[in-house]
Amino acid sequence: MNQWFNQFYQHIACTDLSHWLNTLPGQLQHWQDQARHGDMPKWQKVLNNLPELTPSNIDVRTQVAIGQAEDISDGERKQLTHLLKRFMPWRKGPFSLFGIDIDTEWRSDWKWDRVLPHISDLSHRKVLDIGCGSGYHLWRMRGEGAELVVGIDPSDLFLCQFQAIKQYHPDPAVHLLPLGVEQLPALKAFDTVFSMGVLYHRRSPIDFLAQLRAQLRPGGELVLETLVVEGDIHTVLMPEDRYAKMRNVWYIPSTDALQLWLRRVGFKDIRVVDTDQTSLAEQRRTSWMENESLADFLDPNDVNKTIEGYPAPLRAVLVATA
Ligand SMILES: Nc1ncnc2c1ncn2[C@@H]1O[C@H](C[S@+](CC[C@H]([NH3+])C(=O)[O-])CC(=O)[O-])[C@@H](O)[C@H]1O
């Protein structure tokens, strides 16, 4: 684990992110100390056992595909498939690794297709993805030419899934750090900050938006994706308890209310560039994620309602300038 992070420290040492080194090594050391007690030692062994294989080709621009089926033997395919399955449930993807299709719960590529046409060209930009999951979008951001891609996500399993992919494509410009957004100092250095699928999990959404802004250089771009509801500037849904069986959902604003929140924390040039109701084809149970999925979270008699009777998941993408 040390080598994952040391590579990152070296990468940022001579950049305008160098002041992050005042807090980051201590936080990651603390994470490592905690991780000794959970599932991490078991997953670390799986990572260590991944076979050494060399991909003949890599595509992170149109998909995340590393290597082809012909690069490896049948025995290696069986071994790799078996080890990758140890990291189930695979939620965000899909990934293709030496012809093994990791068919994840989410078609994160569809989200990317909705976002990409509306954002500034990522070439030569430093980008941060807050709540990046397994890092699927990190690879696609790099595929668009970003100079440095940093993801943060507090889930140890997602970190391991990311490292499994990175083992076969050790791009030194793509990093995932096991941090929560609340652990970030005001870095004020990223050209683009993404946060997709996180706002509704935050108890203090206004503070969250201010934290996102604090990571951007002046004039930098925020790309925010979150659940929204139909309604006017005064409409915000707070579920009584669960929303689509999720326990940790707090605020689901209308796009008008969300734009007001963004204005209040100082964002400018705010645009709603996409809204889309999540389909049963985009989020579903697969052989790589065998738990309940969207079909189980919706009213069996009305797919426009959650099982609790709230409006079914509608997601918006907003772009704004710091
Ligand atoms: N405090 C926190 N700080 C940062 N991340 C957090 C925090 N708490 C939870 N997360 C992370 O936020 C991600 C949300 S999922 C979106 C993934 C991707 N962006 C996607 O758009 O597909 C959507 C969903 O689960 O509803 C998870 O990976 C959490 O671990």
CSV table of C-alpha atoms and ligand atoms in Angstrom, one decimal:
chain,number,residue,atom,x,y,z
A,1,MET,CA,0.0,0.0,0.0
A,2,ASN,CA,2.9,2.3,0.8
A,3,GLN,CA,4.1,2.1,-2.8
A,4,TRP,CA,0.7,3.1,-4.1
A,5,PHE,CA,0.7,6.3,-2.1
A,6,ASN,CA,4.5,7.1,-2.4
A,7,GLN,CA,4.1,7.2,-6.2
A,8,PHE,CA,1.3,9.8,-5.7
A,9,TYR,CA,3.4,11.9,-3.2
A,10,GLN,CA,6.3,12.0,-5.8
A,11,HIS,CA,3.8,12.9,-8.5
A,12,ILE,CA,2.5,16.0,-6.7
A,13,ALA,CA,5.7,17.1,-4.9
A,14,CYS,CA,6.6,19.7,-7.6
A,15,THR,CA,3.1,20.8,-8.5
A,16,ASP,CA,0.6,23.3,-7.1
A,17,LEU,CA,-0.8,20.4,-5.1
A,18,SER,CA,2.4,20.1,-3.0
A,19,HIS,CA,0.8,21.7,0.0
A,20,TRP,CA,-1.5,18.6,0.2
A,21,LEU,CA,1.6,16.8,1.5
A,22,ASN,CA,1.2,18.7,4.8
A,23,THR,CA,-1.9,16.6,5.7
A,24,LEU,CA,-2.2,13.6,3.3
A,25,PRO,CA,0.6,11.3,4.5
A,26,GLY,CA,-0.7,11.4,8.1
A,27,GLN,CA,-4.3,10.7,6.9
A,28,LEU,CA,-3.2,7.8,4.7
A,29,GLN,CA,-1.0,6.4,7.5
A,30,HIS,CA,-4.0,6.5,9.8
A,31,TRP,CA,-6.1,4.7,7.1
A,32,GLN,CA,-3.4,2.0,6.8
A,33,ASP,CA,-3.4,1.5,10.6
A,34,GLN,CA,-7.2,1.0,10.6
A,35,ALA,CA,-7.2,-1.1,7.5
A,36,ARG,CA,-5.1,-3.8,9.3
A,37,HIS,CA,-8.3,-4.8,11.2
A,38,GLY,CA,-10.8,-5.2,8.4
A,39,ASP,CA,-11.0,-7.0,5.1
A,40,MET,CA,-8.0,-5.3,3.7
A,41,PRO,CA,-5.4,-7.9,4.6
A,42,LYS,CA,-7.5,-10.6,2.9
A,43,TRP,CA,-8.0,-8.4,-0.2
A,44,GLN,CA,-4.3,-7.4,-0.2
A,45,LYS,CA,-3.5,-11.2,-0.5
A,46,VAL,CA,-5.8,-11.5,-3.5
A,47,LEU,CA,-4.1,-8.5,-5.1
A,48,ASN,CA,-0.7,-10.0,-4.5
A,49,ASN,CA,-1.8,-13.3,-6.1
A,50,LEU,CA,-3.0,-11.7,-9.4
A,51,PRO,CA,-1.0,-13.3,-12.1
A,52,GLU,CA,1.6,-11.2,-13.9
A,53,LEU,CA,0.3,-10.6,-17.4
A,54,THR,CA,1.1,-8.1,-20.1
A,55,PRO,CA,-1.7,-6.6,-22.1
A,56,SER,CA,-1.1,-6.2,-25.9
A,57,ASN,CA,-3.5,-3.2,-26.1
A,58,ILE,CA,-5.2,-0.7,-23.9
A,59,ASP,CA,-8.3,1.4,-24.6
A,60,VAL,CA,-9.4,3.8,-21.9
A,61,ARG,CA,-10.8,6.3,-24.4
A,62,THR,CA,-13.9,4.5,-25.7
A,63,GLN,CA,-14.2,1.9,-22.9
A,64,VAL,CA,-12.0,0.5,-20.2
A,65,ALA,CA,-10.5,-2.5,-21.9
A,66,ILE,CA,-7.0,-3.8,-20.9
A,67,GLY,CA,-5.5,-6.7,-22.9
A,68,GLN,CA,-7.3,-9.2,-25.1
A,69,ALA,CA,-8.4,-12.8,-24.7
A,70,GLU,CA,-5.5,-14.0,-26.9
A,71,ASP,CA,-2.9,-12.5,-24.5
A,72,ILE,CA,-3.5,-15.2,-21.8
A,73,SER,CA,-3.9,-18.9,-21.5
A,74,ASP,CA,-7.2,-20.7,-20.5
A,75,GLY,CA,-5.6,-21.5,-17.1
A,76,GLU,CA,-4.6,-17.8,-16.6
A,77,ARG,CA,-8.2,-16.7,-17.5
A,78,LYS,CA,-9.7,-19.1,-15.0
A,79,GLN,CA,-7.3,-18.0,-12.3
A,80,LEU,CA,-7.8,-14.3,-13.0
A,81,THR,CA,-11.6,-14.6,-13.1
A,82,HIS,CA,-11.6,-16.5,-9.8
A,83,LEU,CA,-9.5,-13.8,-8.1
A,84,LEU,CA,-11.4,-10.9,-9.6
A,85,LYS,CA,-14.7,-12.5,-8.3
A,86,ARG,CA,-13.2,-12.2,-4.8
A,87,PHE,CA,-13.8,-8.5,-5.1
A,88,MET,CA,-17.5,-8.9,-5.7
A,89,PRO,CA,-19.8,-7.0,-5.6
A,90,TRP,CA,-18.5,-5.1,-8.7
A,91,ARG,CA,-20.8,-2.1,-8.9
A,92,LYS,CA,-19.3,0.5,-11.2
A,93,GLY,CA,-17.9,-0.4,-14.6
A,94,PRO,CA,-17.9,-2.3,-17.0
A,95,PHE,CA,-14.3,-3.4,-17.3
A,96,SER,CA,-12.8,-5.7,-19.9
A,97,LEU,CA,-9.6,-7.4,-18.6
A,98,PHE,CA,-7.9,-9.8,-21.1
A,99,GLY,CA,-11.3,-10.5,-22.6
A,100,ILE,CA,-13.0,-11.1,-19.2
A,101,ASP,CA,-16.0,-8.9,-19.1
A,102,ILE,CA,-16.6,-7.6,-15.6
A,103,ASP,CA,-20.3,-6.8,-16.1
A,104,THR,CA,-20.9,-4.4,-13.2
A,105,GLU,CA,-24.2,-3.5,-11.6
A,106,TRP,CA,-24.1,0.0,-13.2
A,107,ARG,CA,-23.4,0.9,-16.8
A,108,SER,CA,-21.2,3.8,-15.7
A,109,ASP,CA,-20.2,4.2,-19.3
A,110,TRP,CA,-23.7,5.5,-20.0
A,111,LYS,CA,-23.4,8.1,-17.3
A,112,TRP,CA,-20.0,9.2,-18.9
A,113,ASP,CA,-21.7,9.4,-22.3
A,114,ARG,CA,-24.3,11.8,-20.9
A,115,VAL,CA,-21.6,13.9,-19.2
A,116,LEU,CA,-18.8,14.1,-21.7
A,117,PRO,CA,-20.4,16.2,-24.4
A,118,HIS,CA,-21.1,19.1,-22.0
A,119,ILE,CA,-17.8,19.6,-20.2
A,120,SER,CA,-14.6,21.4,-21.0
A,121,ASP,CA,-11.9,19.4,-22.9
A,122,LEU,CA,-10.0,17.5,-20.2
A,123,SER,CA,-6.6,17.6,-22.2
A,124,HIS,CA,-3.8,18.7,-19.9
A,125,ARG,CA,-6.1,19.3,-17.0
A,126,LYS,CA,-5.7,18.2,-13.4
A,127,VAL,CA,-8.9,16.5,-12.4
A,128,LEU,CA,-10.4,15.3,-9.1
A,129,ASP,CA,-13.3,12.9,-8.8
A,130,ILE,CA,-14.9,12.9,-5.4
A,131,GLY,CA,-16.7,9.7,-4.6
A,132,CYS,CA,-15.2,7.9,-7.6
A,133,GLY,CA,-16.3,4.3,-6.6
A,134,SER,CA,-14.1,1.7,-8.3
A,135,GLY,CA,-12.5,4.4,-10.4
A,136,TYR,CA,-14.2,3.6,-13.7
A,137,HIS,CA,-14.6,7.3,-14.6
A,138,LEU,CA,-11.0,8.0,-13.6
A,139,TRP,CA,-9.8,5.9,-16.5
A,140,ARG,CA,-12.2,7.6,-18.9
A,141,MET,CA,-11.0,11.0,-17.8
A,142,ARG,CA,-7.4,10.0,-18.5
A,143,GLY,CA,-8.6,8.6,-21.8
A,144,GLU,CA,-9.8,12.2,-22.6
A,145,GLY,CA,-6.2,13.4,-22.1
A,146,ALA,CA,-6.3,14.7,-18.4
A,147,GLU,CA,-2.7,15.2,-17.2
A,148,LEU,CA,-3.4,14.0,-13.7
A,149,VAL,CA,-6.5,12.2,-12.4
A,150,VAL,CA,-7.1,11.8,-8.7
A,151,GLY,CA,-10.1,10.0,-7.2
A,152,ILE,CA,-11.1,9.9,-3.6
A,153,ASP,CA,-13.5,7.3,-2.1
A,154,PRO,CA,-13.6,5.9,1.4
A,155,SER,CA,-14.5,2.4,0.4
A,156,ASP,CA,-11.7,-0.1,0.8
A,157,LEU,CA,-13.3,-2.6,-1.6
A,158,PHE,CA,-13.5,0.0,-4.4
A,159,LEU,CA,-9.8,0.8,-3.8
A,160,CYS,CA,-9.0,-2.9,-4.3
A,161,GLN,CA,-11.0,-3.1,-7.4
A,162,PHE,CA,-9.2,0.0,-8.7
A,163,GLN,CA,-5.8,-1.5,-7.8
A,164,ALA,CA,-6.7,-4.8,-9.6
A,165,ILE,CA,-7.2,-2.8,-12.8
A,166,LYS,CA,-4.2,-0.6,-12.2
A,167,GLN,CA,-2.0,-3.6,-11.8
A,168,TYR,CA,-2.5,-4.3,-15.5
A,169,HIS,CA,-2.3,-0.6,-16.6
A,170,PRO,CA,0.0,1.1,-14.1
A,171,ASP,CA,-0.5,4.6,-15.4
A,172,PRO,CA,1.4,6.9,-13.0
A,173,ALA,CA,-1.1,9.7,-13.7
A,174,VAL,CA,-4.2,7.9,-12.3
A,175,HIS,CA,-4.6,7.6,-8.6
A,176,LEU,CA,-7.4,6.6,-6.1
A,177,LEU,CA,-7.0,7.7,-2.5
A,178,PRO,CA,-9.1,6.1,0.4
A,179,LEU,CA,-10.4,9.4,1.7
A,180,GLY,CA,-13.7,11.1,2.4
A,181,VAL,CA,-14.4,14.5,1.0
A,182,GLU,CA,-14.4,15.9,4.6
A,183,GLN,CA,-10.7,15.0,4.8
A,184,LEU,CA,-9.7,17.3,1.9
A,185,PRO,CA,-8.0,20.6,2.7
A,186,ALA,CA,-8.9,23.5,0.4
A,187,LEU,CA,-6.6,22.6,-2.4
A,188,LYS,CA,-7.8,25.3,-4.9
A,189,ALA,CA,-5.7,23.6,-7.6
A,190,PHE,CA,-7.8,21.3,-9.8
A,191,ASP,CA,-9.0,22.4,-13.2
A,192,THR,CA,-12.1,20.2,-13.1
A,193,VAL,CA,-13.8,18.6,-10.1
A,194,PHE,CA,-16.3,15.9,-10.7
A,195,SER,CA,-18.7,14.7,-8.0
A,196,MET,CA,-21.2,12.2,-9.3
A,197,GLY,CA,-23.7,10.3,-7.1
A,198,VAL,CA,-22.5,11.7,-3.8
A,199,LEU,CA,-24.5,14.9,-2.9
A,200,TYR,CA,-27.6,13.0,-1.8
A,201,HIS,CA,-25.5,11.0,0.6
A,202,ARG,CA,-24.3,14.2,2.4
A,203,ARG,CA,-26.1,15.5,5.5
A,204,SER,CA,-24.8,19.0,4.8
A,205,PRO,CA,-25.2,19.5,1.1
A,206,ILE,CA,-24.3,23.2,1.2
A,207,ASP,CA,-21.1,22.6,3.0
A,208,PHE,CA,-20.4,19.8,0.5
A,209,LEU,CA,-20.8,22.1,-2.4
A,210,ALA,CA,-18.5,24.6,-0.7
A,211,GLN,CA,-15.9,21.8,-0.2
A,212,LEU,CA,-16.1,21.0,-4.0
A,213,ARG,CA,-15.6,24.7,-4.8
A,214,ALA,CA,-12.6,24.8,-2.5
A,215,GLN,CA,-10.8,22.2,-4.6
A,216,LEU,CA,-11.0,24.2,-7.8
A,217,ARG,CA,-8.7,26.9,-9.0
A,218,PRO,CA,-10.5,30.2,-9.8
A,219,GLY,CA,-12.3,29.6,-13.1
A,220,GLY,CA,-12.1,25.8,-12.7
A,221,GLU,CA,-15.1,23.6,-13.7
A,222,LEU,CA,-17.4,21.6,-11.4
A,223,VAL,CA,-19.3,18.6,-12.9
A,224,LEU,CA,-22.0,17.6,-10.5
A,225,GLU,CA,-24.3,14.7,-11.0
A,226,THR,CA,-27.0,13.9,-8.4
A,227,LEU,CA,-30.5,12.7,-7.8
A,228,VAL,CA,-33.2,15.4,-8.4
A,229,VAL,CA,-36.9,15.7,-8.2
A,230,GLU,CA,-39.4,17.6,-10.4
A,231,GLY,CA,-40.4,20.9,-8.8
A,232,ASP,CA,-39.7,24.6,-8.5
A,233,ILE,CA,-37.0,26.5,-6.6
A,234,HIS,CA,-38.7,25.7,-3.3
A,235,THR,CA,-38.8,21.9,-3.8
A,236,VAL,CA,-36.5,19.6,-1.9
A,237,LEU,CA,-37.3,16.0,-1.0
A,238,MET,CA,-36.0,14.6,2.2
A,239,PRO,CA,-37.1,11.0,2.6
A,240,GLU,CA,-38.6,10.0,5.9
A,241,ASP,CA,-36.3,7.0,6.1
A,242,ARG,CA,-35.0,5.0,3.1
A,243,TYR,CA,-35.1,6.1,-0.5
A,244,ALA,CA,-35.0,3.2,-3.0
A,245,LYS,CA,-33.9,1.1,0.0
A,246,MET,CA,-30.8,3.3,0.5
A,247,ARG,CA,-30.4,4.3,4.2
A,248,ASN,CA,-28.2,7.3,3.7
A,249,VAL,CA,-30.1,9.6,1.4
A,250,TRP,CA,-30.7,13.1,2.8
A,251,TYR,CA,-31.5,15.9,0.3
A,252,ILE,CA,-32.9,15.5,-3.2
A,253,PRO,CA,-33.5,19.0,-4.6
A,254,SER,CA,-35.2,20.1,-7.8
A,255,THR,CA,-32.7,21.4,-10.4
A,256,ASP,CA,-33.9,24.9,-9.7
A,257,ALA,CA,-33.2,24.6,-6.0
A,258,LEU,CA,-29.8,23.0,-6.7
A,259,GLN,CA,-28.9,25.9,-9.0
A,260,LEU,CA,-29.8,28.2,-6.1
A,261,TRP,CA,-27.5,26.3,-3.7
A,262,LEU,CA,-24.7,26.5,-6.2
A,263,ARG,CA,-25.2,30.2,-6.6
A,264,ARG,CA,-25.2,30.7,-2.8
A,265,VAL,CA,-21.8,29.0,-2.5
A,266,GLY,CA,-20.3,31.2,-5.2
A,267,PHE,CA,-20.5,29.2,-8.4
A,268,LYS,CA,-21.2,31.0,-11.7
A,269,ASP,CA,-22.3,30.1,-15.2
A,270,ILE,CA,-24.4,27.2,-13.8
A,271,ARG,CA,-26.0,24.9,-16.4
A,272,VAL,CA,-28.3,21.9,-16.2
A,273,VAL,CA,-27.0,19.9,-19.1
A,274,ASP,CA,-28.8,16.6,-18.7
A,275,THR,CA,-31.6,14.9,-16.8
A,276,ASP,CA,-32.4,11.2,-17.1
A,277,GLN,CA,-34.5,8.7,-15.3
A,278,THR,CA,-32.4,5.7,-14.4
A,279,SER,CA,-33.5,2.7,-16.4
A,280,LEU,CA,-33.6,-0.9,-15.4
A,281,ALA,CA,-31.0,-1.6,-18.1
A,282,GLU,CA,-28.5,0.9,-16.5
A,283,GLN,CA,-28.6,-0.5,-13.0
A,284,ARG,CA,-29.2,-4.2,-12.6
A,285,ARG,CA,-28.2,-7.4,-11.0
A,286,THR,CA,-25.4,-9.3,-12.9
A,287,SER,CA,-23.1,-12.2,-12.4
A,288,TRP,CA,-20.6,-9.8,-10.9
A,289,MET,CA,-23.1,-8.2,-8.5
A,290,GLU,CA,-25.6,-10.7,-7.3
A,291,ASN,CA,-27.4,-8.5,-4.6
A,292,GLU,CA,-30.6,-6.6,-5.1
A,293,SER,CA,-30.6,-3.8,-7.7
A,294,LEU,CA,-32.9,-1.2,-9.1
A,295,ALA,CA,-35.7,-3.6,-10.0
A,296,ASP,CA,-36.0,-4.5,-6.3
A,297,PHE,CA,-35.9,-0.8,-5.3
A,298,LEU,CA,-38.9,0.2,-7.4
A,299,ASP,CA,-42.6,-0.3,-6.8
A,300,PRO,CA,-43.4,-3.6,-8.6
A,301,ASN,CA,-46.6,-2.1,-10.0
A,302,ASP,CA,-45.2,1.3,-11.0
A,303,VAL,CA,-41.6,1.8,-12.2
A,304,ASN,CA,-42.0,5.5,-11.8
A,305,LYS,CA,-42.1,5.1,-8.0
A,306,THR,CA,-39.6,3.8,-5.5
A,307,ILE,CA,-40.7,0.9,-3.3
A,308,GLU,CA,-41.3,3.6,-0.6
A,309,GLY,CA,-43.6,5.6,-2.9
A,310,TYR,CA,-41.2,8.4,-3.7
A,311,PRO,CA,-40.5,9.5,-7.3
A,312,ALA,CA,-38.2,7.0,-9.0
A,313,PRO,CA,-34.5,8.0,-9.4
A,314,LEU,CA,-34.1,10.9,-11.7
A,315,ARG,CA,-30.5,12.2,-12.2
A,316,ALA,CA,-29.3,15.5,-13.4
A,317,VAL,CA,-25.9,16.7,-14.5
A,318,LEU,CA,-24.9,20.3,-13.8
A,319,VAL,CA,-21.8,22.1,-14.9
A,320,ALA,CA,-20.6,25.3,-13.1
A,321,THR,CA,-17.6,27.6,-12.9
A,322,ALA,CA,-15.7,28.4,-9.6
B,1,LIG,N1,-17.6,11.0,2.6
B,1,LIG,C1,-17.4,10.6,1.4
B,1,LIG,N2,-16.5,11.2,0.5
B,1,LIG,C2,-16.3,10.8,-0.7
B,1,LIG,N3,-17.0,9.8,-1.3
B,1,LIG,C3,-17.9,9.2,-0.5
B,1,LIG,C4,-18.2,9.5,0.8
B,1,LIG,N4,-19.1,8.7,1.4
B,1,LIG,C5,-19.5,7.8,0.4
B,1,LIG,N5,-18.7,8.1,-0.7
B,1,LIG,C6,-18.7,7.3,-2.0
B,1,LIG,O1,-19.6,7.9,-2.9
B,1,LIG,C7,-19.9,6.9,-3.9
B,1,LIG,C8,-21.3,7.1,-4.3
B,1,LIG,S1,-21.7,6.1,-5.7
B,1,LIG,C9,-21.1,7.0,-7.1
B,1,LIG,C10,-19.9,6.5,-7.8
B,1,LIG,C11,-19.5,7.2,-9.0
B,1,LIG,N6,-19.0,8.5,-8.8
B,1,LIG,C12,-20.5,7.2,-10.1
B,1,LIG,O2,-21.1,8.2,-10.3
B,1,LIG,O3,-20.8,6.1,-10.6
B,1,LIG,C13,-23.4,6.3,-5.9
B,1,LIG,C14,-24.2,5.6,-4.9
B,1,LIG,O4,-23.7,4.7,-4.2
B,1,LIG,O5,-25.4,6.0,-4.7
B,1,LIG,C15,-19.5,5.6,-3.3
B,1,LIG,O6,-18.5,5.0,-4.0
B,1,LIG,C16,-19.2,5.9,-1.8
B,1,LIG,O7,-18.2,5.0,-1.3
